[in-house]
Each structure stands twice: as C-alpha cells, then as structure tokens.
C-alpha cells in the first residue's frame, strides 16, 4: 500500500521526523511517501497559519492522487484541510488528531491531549468537539513549547512533555495521553514506557488506520457533502485549484448548471 504522509508546514526537518514515525508504524508492504507542504508557514500554531497551510495540503493531496497514493495522512494536529481533502481525494484521508483521539478512545475511557502553545490549544479543543470526543477527552493541556522548539535539544521537550503528562494523569482523571503535535511523533514509545499508560502519536495511529481502511476496501463516502467539489471556474491566484472534474456522472445537476462555458 502507498500512503502519502503530508507535513502541512514547510519545515523539511519536521517532515523527516514525521516520515520516521510513519515508517516505524507501517506494515512491511506499506510504502510511506513523505511530502512537505509546497507553500505556507514553517510551523502552524494558530488559526491564520492553519488557513494558509490548508492550500499547501490540498496541493499535496492533488499531486498525491495523480501519483497513485492509496491513502493520505495529514500530519499536523489541527488536521488542516481534512474535509476539503476528502472531497478531492479518491483515496481515504486521515488526520493525525482524529486518528489519535479515536485510538485513545479504544484503549482508555478518558485521555488528555498534550500540545504546544496555549494559543494552539484552542484548535485541539475545537477538534475534540468536531470529532464528538468531548466525553472521552478530559482536558487539552499546553506546554508552551513552540512547534519548532520541539527539535531543539536545549528546550528539553521530552522532559517538559513528560512533566505535563504526569500532571494530566494526576489531575485530569485520564488513563492515556494523546501527543498534540506531529513534531512529538518520536516521543511516544519512550513516554509510554516511562509513564506506564498508552501514549498515542497521531502519525503512527493514522498510518495504521489507513492500512486498516485499505485492507477492508473502505474509502470516503462520496454520497453527500464529501462528493467531489462542483465544477466551476475559479478566479485569481488560486485559479489552478479549480476542480478538473471526474466525469459527468459525479456531477450534480446543480454543479453542471454552475459550471459555465469554460468547464472541462
Ligand atoms: C502543529 C503540528 O502538528 N505541526 C505544526 O506545524 N503545528 N500542531 C500543534 N498543535 O502544534
């Protein structure tokens, strides 16, 4: 199976961390194809950066589809562009926050998310509700570590995160930890050993879920809102993002009416 793993930020070294975690989780027959977003911020720590990063994610998904990807993983804990990517992809698309929360809910009745900056915490909290996880997620905690600081040895990210995990286990009533940033992907196994509870990295979780969907022959439903986007002209600097169309059968009558004379 060929899984495209997209780092939505533009930092290549973080893509390398993500790719290593993805490969460590992957089955022997799985090829991991790591991609760094072609455009956007070096790290994603707020709503504006996330909105800009979404375009890079969608560009990568389009390229991955053309390149034969059989699943796409969005490896940023805000899951930027997840539903939009599902509209344009034939293959399943999995976000790491969604994957980690779902797997955590299978191994614990309650989990805490440990993330980066306080401003980023709101993004994870919103996803808890978007994914219906509010009955399982006890709390989202920030460490005040910036995303790119995770790789700085002087920041002692592992020590800071371990301390916050211990607080979570003592104070939140949690029995599992979800790591709230793709840049933490290399810490899960060691933290799990140290803390004695499941510590879930979304990159590995997403790869395993992608493999499971592939093995079961399951892909995104195109029945309603995740159907391919309507065919219509796009204007301005994103004109190249206009859907090329997947055949008339996929287009709703309303989409055909909106398509205009230039539609393919
Ligand atoms: C992230 C992440 O996973 N990658 C990034 O650039 N920002 N999310 C986060 N919660 O820090």
PDB file of C-alpha atoms and ligand atoms in Angstrom:
ATOM      1  CA  UNK A   1       0.000   0.000   0.000  1.00  0.00           C
ATOM      2  CA  UNK A   2       1.218   3.512  -0.849  1.00  0.00           C
ATOM      3  CA  UNK A   3       0.469   6.122   1.839  1.00  0.00           C
ATOM      4  CA  UNK A   4       1.219   9.773   1.228  1.00  0.00           C
ATOM      5  CA  UNK A   5       2.133  11.456   4.536  1.00  0.00           C
ATOM      6  CA  UNK A   6       1.839  15.225   4.286  1.00  0.00           C
ATOM      7  CA  UNK A   7       3.570  17.636   6.648  1.00  0.00           C
ATOM      8  CA  UNK A   8       1.345  20.725   6.310  1.00  0.00           C
ATOM      9  CA  UNK A   9       4.124  23.063   7.446  1.00  0.00           C
ATOM     10  CA  UNK A  10       7.131  23.855   5.264  1.00  0.00           C
ATOM     11  CA  UNK A  11       9.914  22.630   7.590  1.00  0.00           C
ATOM     12  CA  UNK A  12      11.745  19.720   5.942  1.00  0.00           C
ATOM     13  CA  UNK A  13      13.414  18.543   9.160  1.00  0.00           C
ATOM     14  CA  UNK A  14       9.983  18.072  10.727  1.00  0.00           C
ATOM     15  CA  UNK A  15       8.914  16.051   7.684  1.00  0.00           C
ATOM     16  CA  UNK A  16      11.881  13.754   8.390  1.00  0.00           C
ATOM     17  CA  UNK A  17      10.673  13.190  11.988  1.00  0.00           C
ATOM     18  CA  UNK A  18       7.150  12.501  10.720  1.00  0.00           C
ATOM     19  CA  UNK A  19       8.391  10.126   7.992  1.00  0.00           C
ATOM     20  CA  UNK A  20      10.456   8.126  10.501  1.00  0.00           C
ATOM     21  CA  UNK A  21       7.424   7.706  12.789  1.00  0.00           C
ATOM     22  CA  UNK A  22       5.238   6.732   9.840  1.00  0.00           C
ATOM     23  CA  UNK A  23       7.753   4.136   8.637  1.00  0.00           C
ATOM     24  CA  UNK A  24       8.159   2.728  12.159  1.00  0.00           C
ATOM     25  CA  UNK A  25       4.391   2.133  12.308  1.00  0.00           C
ATOM     26  CA  UNK A  26       3.932   0.889   8.742  1.00  0.00           C
ATOM     27  CA  UNK A  27       3.469  -2.780   7.812  1.00  0.00           C
ATOM     28  CA  UNK A  28       6.218  -4.403   5.689  1.00  0.00           C
ATOM     29  CA  UNK A  29       4.252  -3.992   2.470  1.00  0.00           C
ATOM     30  CA  UNK A  30       3.467  -0.306   3.014  1.00  0.00           C
ATOM     31  CA  UNK A  31       5.382   2.437   1.200  1.00  0.00           C
ATOM     32  CA  UNK A  32       5.420   5.780   3.028  1.00  0.00           C
ATOM     33  CA  UNK A  33       5.693   8.773   0.689  1.00  0.00           C
ATOM     34  CA  UNK A  34       6.510  11.849   2.795  1.00  0.00           C
ATOM     35  CA  UNK A  35       5.705  15.288   1.415  1.00  0.00           C
ATOM     36  CA  UNK A  36       6.419  18.744   2.785  1.00  0.00           C
ATOM     37  CA  UNK A  37       3.767  21.356   2.028  1.00  0.00           C
ATOM     38  CA  UNK A  38       4.901  23.308  -1.039  1.00  0.00           C
ATOM     39  CA  UNK A  39       3.736  26.630   0.378  1.00  0.00           C
ATOM     40  CA  UNK A  40       2.877  28.194   3.729  1.00  0.00           C
ATOM     41  CA  UNK A  41       4.266  28.801   7.218  1.00  0.00           C
ATOM     42  CA  UNK A  42       7.243  26.957   8.751  1.00  0.00           C
ATOM     43  CA  UNK A  43       5.033  25.896  11.653  1.00  0.00           C
ATOM     44  CA  UNK A  44       1.312  26.005  12.347  1.00  0.00           C
ATOM     45  CA  UNK A  45       0.348  27.461  15.710  1.00  0.00           C
ATOM     46  CA  UNK A  46      -2.820  29.465  15.118  1.00  0.00           C
ATOM     47  CA  UNK A  47      -5.929  29.908  13.002  1.00  0.00           C
ATOM     48  CA  UNK A  48      -4.356  32.168  10.344  1.00  0.00           C
ATOM     49  CA  UNK A  49      -1.380  29.873   9.798  1.00  0.00           C
ATOM     50  CA  UNK A  50      -3.708  26.908   9.635  1.00  0.00           C
ATOM     51  CA  UNK A  51      -5.906  28.587   6.998  1.00  0.00           C
ATOM     52  CA  UNK A  52      -2.879  29.407   4.829  1.00  0.00           C
ATOM     53  CA  UNK A  53      -1.429  25.906   5.296  1.00  0.00           C
ATOM     54  CA  UNK A  54      -4.642  24.334   4.039  1.00  0.00           C
ATOM     55  CA  UNK A  55      -3.822  25.359   0.468  1.00  0.00           C
ATOM     56  CA  UNK A  56      -0.483  23.523   0.631  1.00  0.00           C
ATOM     57  CA  UNK A  57      -2.235  20.427   1.969  1.00  0.00           C
ATOM     58  CA  UNK A  58      -4.757  20.454  -0.871  1.00  0.00           C
ATOM     59  CA  UNK A  59      -1.997  20.968  -3.463  1.00  0.00           C
ATOM     60  CA  UNK A  60      -0.175  17.964  -1.988  1.00  0.00           C
ATOM     61  CA  UNK A  61      -3.300  15.792  -1.984  1.00  0.00           C
ATOM     62  CA  UNK A  62      -3.977  16.637  -5.646  1.00  0.00           C
ATOM     63  CA  UNK A  63      -0.408  15.682  -6.537  1.00  0.00           C
ATOM     64  CA  UNK A  64      -0.602  12.522  -4.424  1.00  0.00           C
ATOM     65  CA  UNK A  65      -3.808  11.430  -6.135  1.00  0.00           C
ATOM     66  CA  UNK A  66      -2.140  11.847  -9.536  1.00  0.00           C
ATOM     67  CA  UNK A  67       0.843   9.872  -8.221  1.00  0.00           C
ATOM     68  CA  UNK A  68      -1.234   6.844  -7.180  1.00  0.00           C
ATOM     69  CA  UNK A  69      -1.486   7.372  -3.414  1.00  0.00           C
ATOM     70  CA  UNK A  70      -3.819   4.813  -1.829  1.00  0.00           C
ATOM     71  CA  UNK A  71      -4.258   6.895   1.347  1.00  0.00           C
ATOM     72  CA  UNK A  72      -3.287  10.369   2.543  1.00  0.00           C
ATOM     73  CA  UNK A  73      -2.290  11.324   6.095  1.00  0.00           C
ATOM     74  CA  UNK A  74      -2.451  14.976   7.170  1.00  0.00           C
ATOM     75  CA  UNK A  75       0.337  15.155   9.754  1.00  0.00           C
ATOM     76  CA  UNK A  76      -0.463  18.280  11.732  1.00  0.00           C
ATOM     77  CA  UNK A  77      -2.528  18.152  14.901  1.00  0.00           C
ATOM     78  CA  UNK A  78      -5.035  20.743  13.640  1.00  0.00           C
ATOM     79  CA  UNK A  79      -5.907  18.376  10.766  1.00  0.00           C
ATOM     80  CA  UNK A  80      -5.873  21.365   8.360  1.00  0.00           C
ATOM     81  CA  UNK A  81      -7.987  20.881   5.267  1.00  0.00           C
ATOM     82  CA  UNK A  82      -9.184  17.402   6.269  1.00  0.00           C
ATOM     83  CA  UNK A  83     -12.744  17.573   4.964  1.00  0.00           C
ATOM     84  CA  UNK A  84     -11.743  19.557   1.874  1.00  0.00           C
ATOM     85  CA  UNK A  85      -9.088  16.939   1.116  1.00  0.00           C
ATOM     86  CA  UNK A  86     -11.706  14.209   1.433  1.00  0.00           C
ATOM     87  CA  UNK A  87     -13.764  15.949  -1.242  1.00  0.00           C
ATOM     88  CA  UNK A  88     -10.934  15.939  -3.773  1.00  0.00           C
ATOM     89  CA  UNK A  89      -9.404  12.541  -2.953  1.00  0.00           C
ATOM     90  CA  UNK A  90     -10.454   9.140  -4.220  1.00  0.00           C
ATOM     91  CA  UNK A  91      -8.250   7.510  -1.551  1.00  0.00           C
ATOM     92  CA  UNK A  92      -9.049   7.801   2.184  1.00  0.00           C
ATOM     93  CA  UNK A  93      -7.676  10.846   4.035  1.00  0.00           C
ATOM     94  CA  UNK A  94      -6.835  10.657   7.747  1.00  0.00           C
ATOM     95  CA  UNK A  95      -5.896  13.490  10.086  1.00  0.00           C
ATOM     96  CA  UNK A  96      -3.499  12.740  12.929  1.00  0.00           C
ATOM     97  CA  UNK A  97      -5.629  14.400  15.609  1.00  0.00           C
ATOM     98  CA  UNK A  98      -8.663  12.445  14.534  1.00  0.00           C
ATOM     99  CA  UNK A  99      -6.669   9.199  14.363  1.00  0.00           C
ATOM    100  CA  UNK A 100      -5.009   9.661  17.747  1.00  0.00           C
ATOM    101  CA  UNK A 101      -8.251  10.570  19.540  1.00  0.00           C
ATOM    102  CA  UNK A 102     -10.079   7.602  18.068  1.00  0.00           C
ATOM    103  CA  UNK A 103      -7.339   5.145  19.008  1.00  0.00           C
ATOM    104  CA  UNK A 104      -7.061   6.659  22.503  1.00  0.00           C
ATOM    105  CA  UNK A 105     -10.778   6.091  22.976  1.00  0.00           C
ATOM    106  CA  UNK A 106     -10.235   2.379  22.264  1.00  0.00           C
ATOM    107  CA  UNK A 107      -7.638   1.906  24.992  1.00  0.00           C
ATOM    108  CA  UNK A 108      -8.902   4.273  27.711  1.00  0.00           C
ATOM    109  CA  UNK A 109     -12.186   5.722  28.887  1.00  0.00           C
ATOM    110  CA  UNK A 110     -10.549   9.130  29.279  1.00  0.00           C
ATOM    111  CA  UNK A 111      -7.479  10.772  27.725  1.00  0.00           C
ATOM    112  CA  UNK A 112      -5.647  14.077  27.872  1.00  0.00           C
ATOM    113  CA  UNK A 113      -4.067  15.867  24.914  1.00  0.00           C
ATOM    114  CA  UNK A 114      -0.647  17.455  25.465  1.00  0.00           C
ATOM    115  CA  UNK A 115       0.047  20.112  22.868  1.00  0.00           C
ATOM    116  CA  UNK A 116       2.394  23.002  22.133  1.00  0.00           C
ATOM    117  CA  UNK A 117       1.453  26.657  22.690  1.00  0.00           C
ATOM    118  CA  UNK A 118      -1.540  27.893  24.677  1.00  0.00           C
ATOM    119  CA  UNK A 119      -2.944  29.574  21.549  1.00  0.00           C
ATOM    120  CA  UNK A 120      -2.766  26.255  19.722  1.00  0.00           C
ATOM    121  CA  UNK A 121      -4.734  24.532  22.459  1.00  0.00           C
ATOM    122  CA  UNK A 122      -7.973  26.091  21.208  1.00  0.00           C
ATOM    123  CA  UNK A 123      -7.530  24.352  17.849  1.00  0.00           C
ATOM    124  CA  UNK A 124      -7.280  20.960  19.538  1.00  0.00           C
ATOM    125  CA  UNK A 125     -10.223  21.753  21.828  1.00  0.00           C
ATOM    126  CA  UNK A 126     -12.355  22.607  18.798  1.00  0.00           C
ATOM    127  CA  UNK A 127     -11.413  19.288  17.195  1.00  0.00           C
ATOM    128  CA  UNK A 128     -12.430  17.397  20.336  1.00  0.00           C
ATOM    129  CA  UNK A 129     -15.965  18.692  19.761  1.00  0.00           C
ATOM    130  CA  UNK A 130     -15.817  18.302  15.971  1.00  0.00           C
ATOM    131  CA  UNK A 131     -14.966  14.606  16.433  1.00  0.00           C
ATOM    132  CA  UNK A 132     -17.545  14.022  19.179  1.00  0.00           C
ATOM    133  CA  UNK A 133     -14.757  13.230  21.670  1.00  0.00           C
ATOM    134  CA  UNK A 134     -15.886  15.562  24.455  1.00  0.00           C
ATOM    135  CA  UNK A 135     -16.998  12.619  26.572  1.00  0.00           C
ATOM    136  CA  UNK A 136     -13.577  10.960  26.280  1.00  0.00           C
ATOM    137  CA  UNK A 137     -11.137  13.870  26.245  1.00  0.00           C
ATOM    138  CA  UNK A 138     -10.694  15.044  29.841  1.00  0.00           C
ATOM    139  CA  UNK A 139      -8.527  18.053  29.030  1.00  0.00           C
ATOM    140  CA  UNK A 140      -6.247  19.628  26.434  1.00  0.00           C
ATOM    141  CA  UNK A 141      -3.038  20.892  28.011  1.00  0.00           C
ATOM    142  CA  UNK A 142      -0.461  23.280  26.550  1.00  0.00           C
ATOM    143  CA  UNK A 143       3.262  23.049  27.307  1.00  0.00           C
ATOM    144  CA  UNK A 144       4.218  26.448  25.845  1.00  0.00           C
ATOM    145  CA  UNK A 145       6.765  24.680  23.643  1.00  0.00           C
ATOM    146  CA  UNK A 146       6.701  26.165  20.122  1.00  0.00           C
ATOM    147  CA  UNK A 147       6.437  23.595  17.322  1.00  0.00           C
ATOM    148  CA  UNK A 148       9.962  24.152  16.017  1.00  0.00           C
ATOM    149  CA  UNK A 149      11.305  24.229  19.593  1.00  0.00           C
ATOM    150  CA  UNK A 150      10.403  20.549  19.944  1.00  0.00           C
ATOM    151  CA  UNK A 151      13.544  19.652  17.983  1.00  0.00           C
ATOM    152  CA  UNK A 152      15.819  21.985  19.982  1.00  0.00           C
ATOM    153  CA  UNK A 153      17.863  19.904  22.479  1.00  0.00           C
ATOM    154  CA  UNK A 154      18.174  22.967  24.748  1.00  0.00           C
ATOM    155  CA  UNK A 155      14.375  23.063  25.151  1.00  0.00           C
ATOM    156  CA  UNK A 156      14.269  19.555  26.703  1.00  0.00           C
ATOM    157  CA  UNK A 157      10.933  18.902  25.011  1.00  0.00           C
ATOM    158  CA  UNK A 158      10.769  15.340  26.242  1.00  0.00           C
ATOM    159  CA  UNK A 159      11.245  16.417  29.871  1.00  0.00           C
ATOM    160  CA  UNK A 160       8.687  19.229  29.607  1.00  0.00           C
ATOM    161  CA  UNK A 161       6.125  16.959  27.925  1.00  0.00           C
ATOM    162  CA  UNK A 162       6.709  14.144  30.443  1.00  0.00           C
ATOM    163  CA  UNK A 163       6.086  16.569  33.313  1.00  0.00           C
ATOM    164  CA  UNK A 164       2.810  17.746  31.725  1.00  0.00           C
ATOM    165  CA  UNK A 165       1.775  14.136  31.103  1.00  0.00           C
ATOM    166  CA  UNK A 166       2.291  13.341  34.796  1.00  0.00           C
ATOM    167  CA  UNK A 167       0.150  16.341  35.758  1.00  0.00           C
ATOM    168  CA  UNK A 168      -2.534  15.149  33.351  1.00  0.00           C
ATOM    169  CA  UNK A 169      -2.568  11.644  34.807  1.00  0.00           C
ATOM    170  CA  UNK A 170      -2.699  13.016  38.361  1.00  0.00           C
ATOM    171  CA  UNK A 171      -5.261  15.788  37.837  1.00  0.00           C
ATOM    172  CA  UNK A 172      -7.437  15.034  34.795  1.00  0.00           C
ATOM    173  CA  UNK A 173      -8.673  11.524  35.533  1.00  0.00           C
ATOM    174  CA  UNK A 174      -7.054  10.332  32.285  1.00  0.00           C
ATOM    175  CA  UNK A 175      -5.620   6.908  31.579  1.00  0.00           C
ATOM    176  CA  UNK A 176      -3.987   7.693  28.232  1.00  0.00           C
ATOM    177  CA  UNK A 177      -2.125  10.574  26.600  1.00  0.00           C
ATOM    178  CA  UNK A 178      -2.515  11.899  23.066  1.00  0.00           C
ATOM    179  CA  UNK A 179       0.519  13.796  21.784  1.00  0.00           C
ATOM    180  CA  UNK A 180      -0.819  17.017  20.269  1.00  0.00           C
ATOM    181  CA  UNK A 181       1.761  17.827  17.604  1.00  0.00           C
ATOM    182  CA  UNK A 182       3.333  15.909  14.729  1.00  0.00           C
ATOM    183  CA  UNK A 183       6.718  17.117  15.959  1.00  0.00           C
ATOM    184  CA  UNK A 184       6.250  14.924  19.051  1.00  0.00           C
ATOM    185  CA  UNK A 185       5.945  11.752  16.955  1.00  0.00           C
ATOM    186  CA  UNK A 186       9.333  10.415  18.010  1.00  0.00           C
ATOM    187  CA  UNK A 187       8.484  10.612  21.743  1.00  0.00           C
ATOM    188  CA  UNK A 188       5.509   8.262  22.046  1.00  0.00           C
ATOM    189  CA  UNK A 189       7.243   4.939  22.728  1.00  0.00           C
ATOM    190  CA  UNK A 190       9.667   6.287  25.344  1.00  0.00           C
ATOM    191  CA  UNK A 191       6.933   8.260  27.126  1.00  0.00           C
ATOM    192  CA  UNK A 192       4.652   5.241  27.132  1.00  0.00           C
ATOM    193  CA  UNK A 193       7.398   3.175  28.819  1.00  0.00           C
ATOM    194  CA  UNK A 194       8.153   5.954  31.286  1.00  0.00           C
ATOM    195  CA  UNK A 195       4.547   6.708  32.266  1.00  0.00           C
ATOM    196  CA  UNK A 196       3.101   3.199  32.137  1.00  0.00           C
ATOM    197  CA  UNK A 197      -0.003   4.270  30.179  1.00  0.00           C
ATOM    198  CA  UNK A 198      -0.716   4.342  26.431  1.00  0.00           C
ATOM    199  CA  UNK A 199       0.844   7.411  24.784  1.00  0.00           C
ATOM    200  CA  UNK A 200      -0.515   7.850  21.286  1.00  0.00           C
ATOM    201  CA  UNK A 201       1.222   9.595  18.427  1.00  0.00           C
ATOM    202  CA  UNK A 202      -1.191  10.535  15.672  1.00  0.00           C
ATOM    203  CA  UNK A 203       1.228   9.848  12.827  1.00  0.00           C
ATOM    204  CA  UNK A 204       1.572   6.152  13.683  1.00  0.00           C
ATOM    205  CA  UNK A 205      -2.141   5.974  14.513  1.00  0.00           C
ATOM    206  CA  UNK A 206      -3.095   7.469  11.143  1.00  0.00           C
ATOM    207  CA  UNK A 207      -0.804   5.121   9.212  1.00  0.00           C
ATOM    208  CA  UNK A 208      -2.306   2.062  10.939  1.00  0.00           C
ATOM    209  CA  UNK A 209      -5.857   3.315  10.345  1.00  0.00           C
ATOM    210  CA  UNK A 210      -5.034   3.988   6.685  1.00  0.00           C
ATOM    211  CA  UNK A 211      -3.759   0.426   6.360  1.00  0.00           C
ATOM    212  CA  UNK A 212      -6.913  -0.892   8.046  1.00  0.00           C
ATOM    213  CA  UNK A 213      -9.188   1.060   5.684  1.00  0.00           C
ATOM    214  CA  UNK A 214      -7.148  -0.140   2.714  1.00  0.00           C
ATOM    215  CA  UNK A 215      -7.296  -3.775   3.846  1.00  0.00           C
ATOM    216  CA  UNK A 216     -11.058  -3.539   4.322  1.00  0.00           C
ATOM    217  CA  UNK A 217     -11.524  -1.797   0.976  1.00  0.00           C
ATOM    218  CA  UNK A 218     -13.089   1.251   2.618  1.00  0.00           C
ATOM    219  CA  UNK A 219     -12.808   4.769   1.232  1.00  0.00           C
ATOM    220  CA  UNK A 220     -14.513   8.099   1.865  1.00  0.00           C
ATOM    221  CA  UNK A 221     -18.219   8.152   1.088  1.00  0.00           C
ATOM    222  CA  UNK A 222     -18.971  10.322  -1.904  1.00  0.00           C
ATOM    223  CA  UNK A 223     -22.656  10.189  -1.204  1.00  0.00           C
ATOM    224  CA  UNK A 224     -23.245  13.687   0.063  1.00  0.00           C
ATOM    225  CA  UNK A 225     -21.025  16.514   1.352  1.00  0.00           C
ATOM    226  CA  UNK A 226     -17.741  14.720   0.600  1.00  0.00           C
ATOM    227  CA  UNK A 227     -18.614  14.307  -3.084  1.00  0.00           C
ATOM    228  CA  UNK A 228     -16.133  15.977  -5.477  1.00  0.00           C
ATOM    229  CA  UNK A 229     -16.424  19.782  -5.446  1.00  0.00           C
ATOM    230  CA  UNK A 230     -18.641  21.398  -8.058  1.00  0.00           C
ATOM    231  CA  UNK A 231     -17.183  22.174 -11.434  1.00  0.00           C
ATOM    232  CA  UNK A 232     -16.953  25.917 -11.864  1.00  0.00           C
ATOM    233  CA  UNK A 233     -14.341  28.498 -12.863  1.00  0.00           C
ATOM    234  CA  UNK A 234     -12.018  29.828 -10.128  1.00  0.00           C
ATOM    235  CA  UNK A 235     -10.578  33.307 -10.442  1.00  0.00           C
ATOM    236  CA  UNK A 236      -7.363  34.915  -9.208  1.00  0.00           C
ATOM    237  CA  UNK A 237      -4.147  33.349  -7.980  1.00  0.00           C
ATOM    238  CA  UNK A 238      -5.880  30.101  -6.981  1.00  0.00           C
ATOM    239  CA  UNK A 239      -7.445  29.588 -10.421  1.00  0.00           C
ATOM    240  CA  UNK A 240      -5.288  26.471 -10.892  1.00  0.00           C
ATOM    241  CA  UNK A 241      -7.085  24.870  -7.922  1.00  0.00           C
ATOM    242  CA  UNK A 242     -10.372  24.663  -9.848  1.00  0.00           C
ATOM    243  CA  UNK A 243     -11.540  21.027  -9.947  1.00  0.00           C
ATOM    244  CA  UNK A 244     -10.736  19.362 -13.243  1.00  0.00           C
ATOM    245  CA  UNK A 245     -13.800  17.162 -12.993  1.00  0.00           C
ATOM    246  CA  UNK A 246     -14.193  13.441 -12.560  1.00  0.00           C
ATOM    247  CA  UNK A 247     -16.750  12.761 -15.274  1.00  0.00           C
ATOM    248  CA  UNK A 248     -20.332  13.857 -15.699  1.00  0.00           C
ATOM    249  CA  UNK A 249     -21.644  11.013 -13.541  1.00  0.00           C
ATOM    250  CA  UNK A 250     -20.023  12.583 -10.483  1.00  0.00           C
ATOM    251  CA  UNK A 251     -21.562  15.994 -11.044  1.00  0.00           C
ATOM    252  CA  UNK A 252     -24.849  17.005  -9.555  1.00  0.00           C
ATOM    253  CA  UNK A 253     -27.232  18.784 -11.981  1.00  0.00           C
ATOM    254  CA  UNK A 254     -26.758  21.997  -9.995  1.00  0.00           C
ATOM    255  CA  UNK A 255     -22.978  21.719 -10.444  1.00  0.00           C
ATOM    256  CA  UNK A 256     -23.396  21.337 -14.193  1.00  0.00           C
ATOM    257  CA  UNK A 257     -25.559  24.437 -14.247  1.00  0.00           C
ATOM    258  CA  UNK A 258     -22.887  26.388 -12.335  1.00  0.00           C
ATOM    259  CA  UNK A 259     -20.032  25.067 -14.422  1.00  0.00           C
ATOM    260  CA  UNK A 260     -20.099  27.758 -17.073  1.00  0.00           C
ATOM    261  CA  UNK A 261     -18.726  27.555 -20.602  1.00  0.00           C
ATOM    262  CA  UNK A 262     -15.053  27.020 -19.599  1.00  0.00           C
ATOM    263  CA  UNK A 263     -15.612  23.850 -17.556  1.00  0.00           C
ATOM    264  CA  UNK A 264     -13.758  20.741 -18.691  1.00  0.00           C
TER     265      UNK A 264
HETATM  266  C1  LIG B   1       1.173  21.510  14.745  1.00  0.00           C
HETATM  267  C2  LIG B   1       1.679  20.349  14.118  1.00  0.00           C
HETATM  268  O1  LIG B   1       1.380  19.200  14.381  1.00  0.00           O
HETATM  269  N1  LIG B   1       2.513  20.809  13.157  1.00  0.00           N
HETATM  270  C3  LIG B   1       2.537  22.151  13.190  1.00  0.00           C
HETATM  271  O2  LIG B   1       3.216  22.874  12.447  1.00  0.00           O
HETATM  272  N2  LIG B   1       1.691  22.554  14.176  1.00  0.00           N
HETATM  273  N3  LIG B   1       0.229  21.457  15.729  1.00  0.00           N
HETATM  274  C4  LIG B   1       0.404  21.810  17.032  1.00  0.00           C
HETATM  275  N4  LIG B   1      -0.604  21.540  17.859  1.00  0.00           N
HETATM  276  O3  LIG B   1       1.418  22.344  17.422  1.00  0.00           O
END
